[in-house]
Structure formats: C-alpha cells, structure tokens
Short mmCIF file of C-alpha atoms in Angstrom, two decimals:
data_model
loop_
_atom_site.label_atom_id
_atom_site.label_comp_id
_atom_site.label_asym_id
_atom_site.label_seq_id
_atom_site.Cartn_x
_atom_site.Cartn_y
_atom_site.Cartn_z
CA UNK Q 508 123.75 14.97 37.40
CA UNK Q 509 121.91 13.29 40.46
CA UNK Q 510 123.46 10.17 41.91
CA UNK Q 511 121.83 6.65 43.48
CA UNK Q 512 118.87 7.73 41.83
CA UNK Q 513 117.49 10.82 43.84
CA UNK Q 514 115.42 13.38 42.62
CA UNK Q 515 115.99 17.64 42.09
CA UNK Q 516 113.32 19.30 42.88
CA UNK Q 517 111.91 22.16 42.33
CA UNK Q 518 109.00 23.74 43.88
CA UNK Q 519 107.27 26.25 42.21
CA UNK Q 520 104.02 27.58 40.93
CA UNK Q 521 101.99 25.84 38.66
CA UNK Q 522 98.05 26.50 37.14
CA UNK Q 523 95.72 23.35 37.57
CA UNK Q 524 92.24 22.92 36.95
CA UNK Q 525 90.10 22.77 40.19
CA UNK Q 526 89.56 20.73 41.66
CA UNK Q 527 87.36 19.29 44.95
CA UNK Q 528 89.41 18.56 48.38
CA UNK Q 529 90.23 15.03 48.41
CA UNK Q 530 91.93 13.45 51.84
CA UNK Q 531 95.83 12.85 51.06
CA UNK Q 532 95.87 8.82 51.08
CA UNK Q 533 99.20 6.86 51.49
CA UNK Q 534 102.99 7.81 52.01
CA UNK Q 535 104.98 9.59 48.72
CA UNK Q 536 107.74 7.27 47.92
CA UNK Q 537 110.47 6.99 46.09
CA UNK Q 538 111.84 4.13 43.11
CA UNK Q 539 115.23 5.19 41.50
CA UNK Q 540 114.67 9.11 40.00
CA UNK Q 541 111.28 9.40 40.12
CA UNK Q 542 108.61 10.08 43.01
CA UNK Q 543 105.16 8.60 43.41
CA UNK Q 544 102.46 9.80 45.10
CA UNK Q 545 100.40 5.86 44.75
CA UNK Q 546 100.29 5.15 41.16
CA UNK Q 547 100.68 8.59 39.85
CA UNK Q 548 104.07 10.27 39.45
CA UNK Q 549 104.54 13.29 42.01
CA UNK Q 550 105.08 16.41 40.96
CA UNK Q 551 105.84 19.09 43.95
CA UNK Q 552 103.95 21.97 42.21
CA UNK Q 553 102.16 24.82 44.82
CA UNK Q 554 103.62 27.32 47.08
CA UNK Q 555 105.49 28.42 50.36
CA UNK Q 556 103.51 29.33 52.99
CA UNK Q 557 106.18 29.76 55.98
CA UNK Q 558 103.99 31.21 58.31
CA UNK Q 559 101.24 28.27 58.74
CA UNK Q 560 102.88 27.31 62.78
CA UNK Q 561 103.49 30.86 63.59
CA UNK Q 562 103.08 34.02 62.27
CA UNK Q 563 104.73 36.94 61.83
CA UNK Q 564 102.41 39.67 59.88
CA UNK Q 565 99.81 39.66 62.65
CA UNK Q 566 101.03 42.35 64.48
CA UNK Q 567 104.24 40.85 66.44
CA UNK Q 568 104.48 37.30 66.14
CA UNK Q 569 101.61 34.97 67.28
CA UNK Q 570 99.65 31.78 66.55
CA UNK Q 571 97.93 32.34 63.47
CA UNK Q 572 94.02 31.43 63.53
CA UNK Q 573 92.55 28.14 62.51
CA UNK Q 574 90.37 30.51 60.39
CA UNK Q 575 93.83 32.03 58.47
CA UNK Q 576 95.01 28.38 58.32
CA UNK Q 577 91.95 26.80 56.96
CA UNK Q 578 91.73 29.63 54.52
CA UNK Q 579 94.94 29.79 53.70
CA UNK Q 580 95.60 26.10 52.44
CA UNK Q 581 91.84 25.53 51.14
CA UNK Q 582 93.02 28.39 48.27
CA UNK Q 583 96.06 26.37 47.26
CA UNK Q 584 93.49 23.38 46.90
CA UNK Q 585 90.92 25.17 45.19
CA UNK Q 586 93.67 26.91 42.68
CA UNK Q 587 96.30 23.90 42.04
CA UNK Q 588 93.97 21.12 43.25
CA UNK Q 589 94.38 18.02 45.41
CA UNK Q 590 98.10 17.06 45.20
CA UNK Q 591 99.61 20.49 45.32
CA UNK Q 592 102.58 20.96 47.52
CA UNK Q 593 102.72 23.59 50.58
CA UNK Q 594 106.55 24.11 52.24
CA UNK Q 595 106.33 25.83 55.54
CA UNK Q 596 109.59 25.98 57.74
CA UNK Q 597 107.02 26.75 61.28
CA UNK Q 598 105.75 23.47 60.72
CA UNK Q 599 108.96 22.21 61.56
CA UNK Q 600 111.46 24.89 62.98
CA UNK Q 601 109.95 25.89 66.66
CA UNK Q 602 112.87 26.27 68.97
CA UNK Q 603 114.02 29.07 71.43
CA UNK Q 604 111.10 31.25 72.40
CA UNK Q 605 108.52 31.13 74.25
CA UNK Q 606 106.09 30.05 71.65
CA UNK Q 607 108.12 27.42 70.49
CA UNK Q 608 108.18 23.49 71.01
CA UNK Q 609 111.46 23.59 72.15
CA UNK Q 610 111.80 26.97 74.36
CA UNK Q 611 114.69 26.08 76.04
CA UNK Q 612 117.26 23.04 75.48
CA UNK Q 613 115.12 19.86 76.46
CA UNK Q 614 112.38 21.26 77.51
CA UNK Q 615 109.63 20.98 75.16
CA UNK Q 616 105.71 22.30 75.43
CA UNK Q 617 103.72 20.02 72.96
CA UNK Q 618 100.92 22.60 73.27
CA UNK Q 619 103.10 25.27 71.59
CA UNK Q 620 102.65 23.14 68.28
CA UNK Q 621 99.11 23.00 67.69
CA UNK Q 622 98.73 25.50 64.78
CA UNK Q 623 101.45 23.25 62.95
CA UNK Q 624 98.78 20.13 64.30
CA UNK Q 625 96.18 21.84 62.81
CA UNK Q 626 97.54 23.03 59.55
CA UNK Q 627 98.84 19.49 59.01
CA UNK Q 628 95.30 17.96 60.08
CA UNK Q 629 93.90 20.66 57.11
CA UNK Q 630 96.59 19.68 54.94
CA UNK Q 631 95.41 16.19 54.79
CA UNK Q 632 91.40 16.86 54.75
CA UNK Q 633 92.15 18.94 51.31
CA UNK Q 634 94.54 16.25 49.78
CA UNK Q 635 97.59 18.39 49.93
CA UNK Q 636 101.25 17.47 50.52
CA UNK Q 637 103.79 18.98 53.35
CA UNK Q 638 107.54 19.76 52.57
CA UNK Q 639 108.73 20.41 56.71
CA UNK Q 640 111.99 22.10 57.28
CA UNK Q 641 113.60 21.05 60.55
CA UNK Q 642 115.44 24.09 61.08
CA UNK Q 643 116.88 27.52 59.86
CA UNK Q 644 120.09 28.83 58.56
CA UNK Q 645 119.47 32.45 59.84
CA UNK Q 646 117.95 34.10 62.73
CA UNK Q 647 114.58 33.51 61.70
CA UNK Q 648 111.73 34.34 63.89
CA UNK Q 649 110.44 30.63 64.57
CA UNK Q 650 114.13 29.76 65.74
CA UNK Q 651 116.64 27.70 63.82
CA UNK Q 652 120.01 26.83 64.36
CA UNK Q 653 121.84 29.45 66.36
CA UNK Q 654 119.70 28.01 69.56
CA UNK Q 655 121.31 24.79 69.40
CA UNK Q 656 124.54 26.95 69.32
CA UNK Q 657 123.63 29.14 72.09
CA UNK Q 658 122.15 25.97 74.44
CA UNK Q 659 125.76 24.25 73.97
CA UNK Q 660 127.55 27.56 75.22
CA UNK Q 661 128.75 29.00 71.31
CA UNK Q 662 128.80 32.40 70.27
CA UNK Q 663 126.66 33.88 68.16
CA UNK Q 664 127.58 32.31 64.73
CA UNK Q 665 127.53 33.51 60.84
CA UNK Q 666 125.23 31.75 58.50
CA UNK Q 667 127.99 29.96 57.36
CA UNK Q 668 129.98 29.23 60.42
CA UNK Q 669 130.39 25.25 61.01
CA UNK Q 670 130.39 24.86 64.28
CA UNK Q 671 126.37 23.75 63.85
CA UNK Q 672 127.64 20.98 61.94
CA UNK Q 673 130.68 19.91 64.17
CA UNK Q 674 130.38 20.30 67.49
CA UNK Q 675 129.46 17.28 69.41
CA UNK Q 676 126.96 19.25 71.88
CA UNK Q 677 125.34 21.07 69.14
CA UNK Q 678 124.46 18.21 66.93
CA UNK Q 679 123.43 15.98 69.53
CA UNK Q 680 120.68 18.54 70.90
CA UNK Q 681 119.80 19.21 67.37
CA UNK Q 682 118.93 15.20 66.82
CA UNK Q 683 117.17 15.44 70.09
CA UNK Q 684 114.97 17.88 69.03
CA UNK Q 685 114.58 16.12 65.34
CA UNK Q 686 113.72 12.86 66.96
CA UNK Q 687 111.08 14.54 69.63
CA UNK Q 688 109.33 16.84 66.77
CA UNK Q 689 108.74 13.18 64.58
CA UNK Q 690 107.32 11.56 67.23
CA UNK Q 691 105.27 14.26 68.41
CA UNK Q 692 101.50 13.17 68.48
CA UNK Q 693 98.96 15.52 67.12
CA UNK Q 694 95.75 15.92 68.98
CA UNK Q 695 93.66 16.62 65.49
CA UNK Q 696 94.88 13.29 63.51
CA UNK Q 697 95.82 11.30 66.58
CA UNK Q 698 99.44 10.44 64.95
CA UNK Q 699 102.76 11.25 65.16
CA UNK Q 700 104.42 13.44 62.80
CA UNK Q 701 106.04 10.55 61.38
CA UNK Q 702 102.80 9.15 60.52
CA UNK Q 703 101.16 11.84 59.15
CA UNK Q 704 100.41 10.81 55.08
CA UNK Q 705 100.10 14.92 54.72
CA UNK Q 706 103.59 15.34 55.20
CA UNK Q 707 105.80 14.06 51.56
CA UNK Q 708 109.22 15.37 53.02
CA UNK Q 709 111.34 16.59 55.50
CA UNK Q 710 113.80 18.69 55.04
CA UNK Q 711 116.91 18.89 57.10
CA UNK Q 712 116.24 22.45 57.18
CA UNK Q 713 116.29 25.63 55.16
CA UNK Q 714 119.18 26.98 53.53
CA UNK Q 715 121.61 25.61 54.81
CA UNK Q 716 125.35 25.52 54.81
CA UNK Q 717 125.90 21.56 55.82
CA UNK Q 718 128.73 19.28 55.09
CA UNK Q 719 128.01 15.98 52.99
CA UNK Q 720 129.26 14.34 56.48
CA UNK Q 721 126.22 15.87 58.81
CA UNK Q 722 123.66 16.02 56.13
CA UNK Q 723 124.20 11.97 55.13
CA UNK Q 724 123.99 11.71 59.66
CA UNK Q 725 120.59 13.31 59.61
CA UNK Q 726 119.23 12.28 56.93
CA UNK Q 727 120.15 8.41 58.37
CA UNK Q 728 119.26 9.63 61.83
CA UNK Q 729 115.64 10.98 60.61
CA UNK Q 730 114.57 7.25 58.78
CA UNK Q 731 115.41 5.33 61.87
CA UNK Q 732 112.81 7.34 63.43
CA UNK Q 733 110.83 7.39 60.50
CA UNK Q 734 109.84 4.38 57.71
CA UNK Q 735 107.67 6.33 55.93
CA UNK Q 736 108.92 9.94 54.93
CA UNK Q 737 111.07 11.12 52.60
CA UNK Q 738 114.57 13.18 53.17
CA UNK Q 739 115.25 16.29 51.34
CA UNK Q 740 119.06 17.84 51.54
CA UNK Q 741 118.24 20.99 52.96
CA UNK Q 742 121.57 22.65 52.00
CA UNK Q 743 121.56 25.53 49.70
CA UNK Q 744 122.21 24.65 46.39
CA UNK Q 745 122.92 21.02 45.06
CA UNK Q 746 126.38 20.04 46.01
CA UNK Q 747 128.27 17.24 44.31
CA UNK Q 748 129.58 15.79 47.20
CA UNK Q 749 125.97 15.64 48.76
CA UNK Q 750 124.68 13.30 45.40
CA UNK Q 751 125.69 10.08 46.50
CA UNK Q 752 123.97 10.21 49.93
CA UNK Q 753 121.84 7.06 50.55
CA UNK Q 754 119.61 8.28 53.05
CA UNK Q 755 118.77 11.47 50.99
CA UNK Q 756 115.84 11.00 48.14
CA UNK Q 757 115.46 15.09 47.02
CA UNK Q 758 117.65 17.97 46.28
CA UNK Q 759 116.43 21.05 45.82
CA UNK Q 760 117.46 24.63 45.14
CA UNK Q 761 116.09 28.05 45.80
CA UNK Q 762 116.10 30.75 43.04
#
C-alpha cells in the first residue's frame, strides 16, 4: 500500500517498437499515484547502465569515451524508443578519488564530471529519461557513503551501520555535496543538473539502509534546491514507515 499518493516503481526491461531519437521535452511530474511525462502517463521501462560517468570494465577504472556513451544510450533508444528510462549511479555518486567531483571533503573538480555532462547532454538529444543515484550503500568504485564517514573522522562502517544517517558531520557534508552536484552546470546543455529535462529522478542513493527520519531530510533538502525533479526513496526495499513521506514521489525495489 503506497501512502500520500506516491508511486512504486519498478524499472525493468521492456520490448518497444523503434523508434527515431526525439529530444526529452519538459520535467516528469507527479499528480497523486501516477507519473506523467507531459500528457502521457510515464512508465520507467529500459535499463541500468551504472557505468555511463565512470567506468570500470576498461581496464582499471577510467572515463569512458563519448564514443561508448553515445553508443551505449543510442541502443536503448533505438530498442525501447524515446521515453525509455536509463539508471546510472556515476551520474550521480562521484566522491573520494581522484576522478571524482568530490575527491576530498569540499573540494570539488567540476571537470571530473564531464562524462556524466555528456551522457546527460546524449540522454536528452535521444529523448531518454535519467534515474541519478546520489550515493552508494557499499564500497563501490565511484565512491558512496563511507567517504562522508571517513571525511568526518568514522571508522570504516558496515552497509548497515547508521552512523551515515546520524551523525551531525556526516550528514551535513553529505547535503553539501547533494546541493553542489544539483547545481553543477554542464558545459554540453549549459544548465544545471537541476535543470536538466533528461533527468526524471533522483534518487537519494542506491541501496540503502536509511531511516524514515534522514530519507524525509533529503528528500526535503533536495526540492529546495530543486523545483523541478522528482525524489525517489533510495532505501532498499519499500518500508512502511518511509510511505507517508511528503517530499518523496517513488519507491522502488531491487529484485
């Protein structure tokens, strides 16, 4: 049962006729339970292509090419059409090495995003939709929420240690980096992240182990940056005490 009228969702992979690229126009919204992409209902069908800000099956982990992006996302167009959904944690999670937007706690290298620029930029030029995690439960190669730990002086922490979602260091340096990665221009669009009609959601971040307390926070934190996304609870699983959440328009779960 959902409550104030958000959505579960489900992404997974669907067969569509094909279809030519078509630029993604306008914001997806939400109106009670169901989403809209314009005047058409949205349906998050497509795939998850984590890799599309950096890459790890290249030999080590680098860039990937504007070639592997560009090919990449032009055959989830061509096979599911405009519309079709891409999730990609790199778009979003970049902290704590030295490829990263966020190497080091506030200090951020804007340069260090432009495959996620790009890939967005191609995203919208083929009509597709973004779902952008904002972090990661593990010790995933792009970064994720141990840095935040490790910045505010905490040891190295279990996936489902709390401390990420508690401590007063740790979650402000985690909104710092949330509200600099939004407003982040891109030098292919000319936008800011929270601009960017490509993008249908963000997503607190992947798999995560978050209370109701810090997940309703960031999700409230996120739309006073940003009027025209959507929030997805990135927890894992669909918690009841996370369904009455205001700020919070998607659930999901991962099978």
């Amino acid at each position: 049962m959902i409550a104030q009228g958000a959505l579960l969702l489900v992404v997974g992979l669907a067969a569509a006729a094909l279809a030519p690229p078509a630029r993604a126009a306008g914001f997806i919204t939400r109106r009670g339970a169901t989403l809209w992409d314009g005047a058409k209902a949205y349906r998050a069908a497509g795939v998850n292509a984590y890799w599309l800000g950096l890459d790890e099956n290249v030999g080590g982990v680098h860039f990937p090419t504007k070639f592997r992006i560009a090919g990449g996302l032009a055959t989830v167009a061509g096979w599911l059409g405009p519309g079709a959904t891409v999730r990609s944690q790199t778009l979003g999670v970049s902290t704590g090495g030295a490829l990263s937007f966020e190497p080091r706690l506030n200090v951020f290298n804007d340069t260090n995003l432009w495959a996620a620029d790009w890939a967005i930029a191609e995203a919208e030029r083929l009509g597709l939709r973004l779902i952008v995690p904002l972090t990661d439960n593990g010790k995933h190669f792009a970064g994720g929420k141990r840095d935040f730990c490790a910045w505010c002086g905490l040891p190295d922490l279990r996936d489902d240690d709390p401390l990420f979602y508690t401590n007063e260091c740790v979650v402000a340096a985690f909104k710092a980096y949330v509200q600099r990665r939004l407003n982040h221009v891109n030098p292919f669009t000319g936008r800011a992240a929270k601009d960017e009609p490509s993008i249908a959601v963000w997503e607190t971040g992947n798999e995560l182990n978050a209370t109701a307390a810090w997940t309703g926070s960031i999700a409230a934190f996120i739309k006073t940056i940003d009027s025209n996304h959507l929030v997805m609870d990135g927890t894992y699983g669909v918690r009841p005490s996370h369904l009455g959440l205001d700020d919070v328009d998607v659930y999901t779960d991962h099978y």
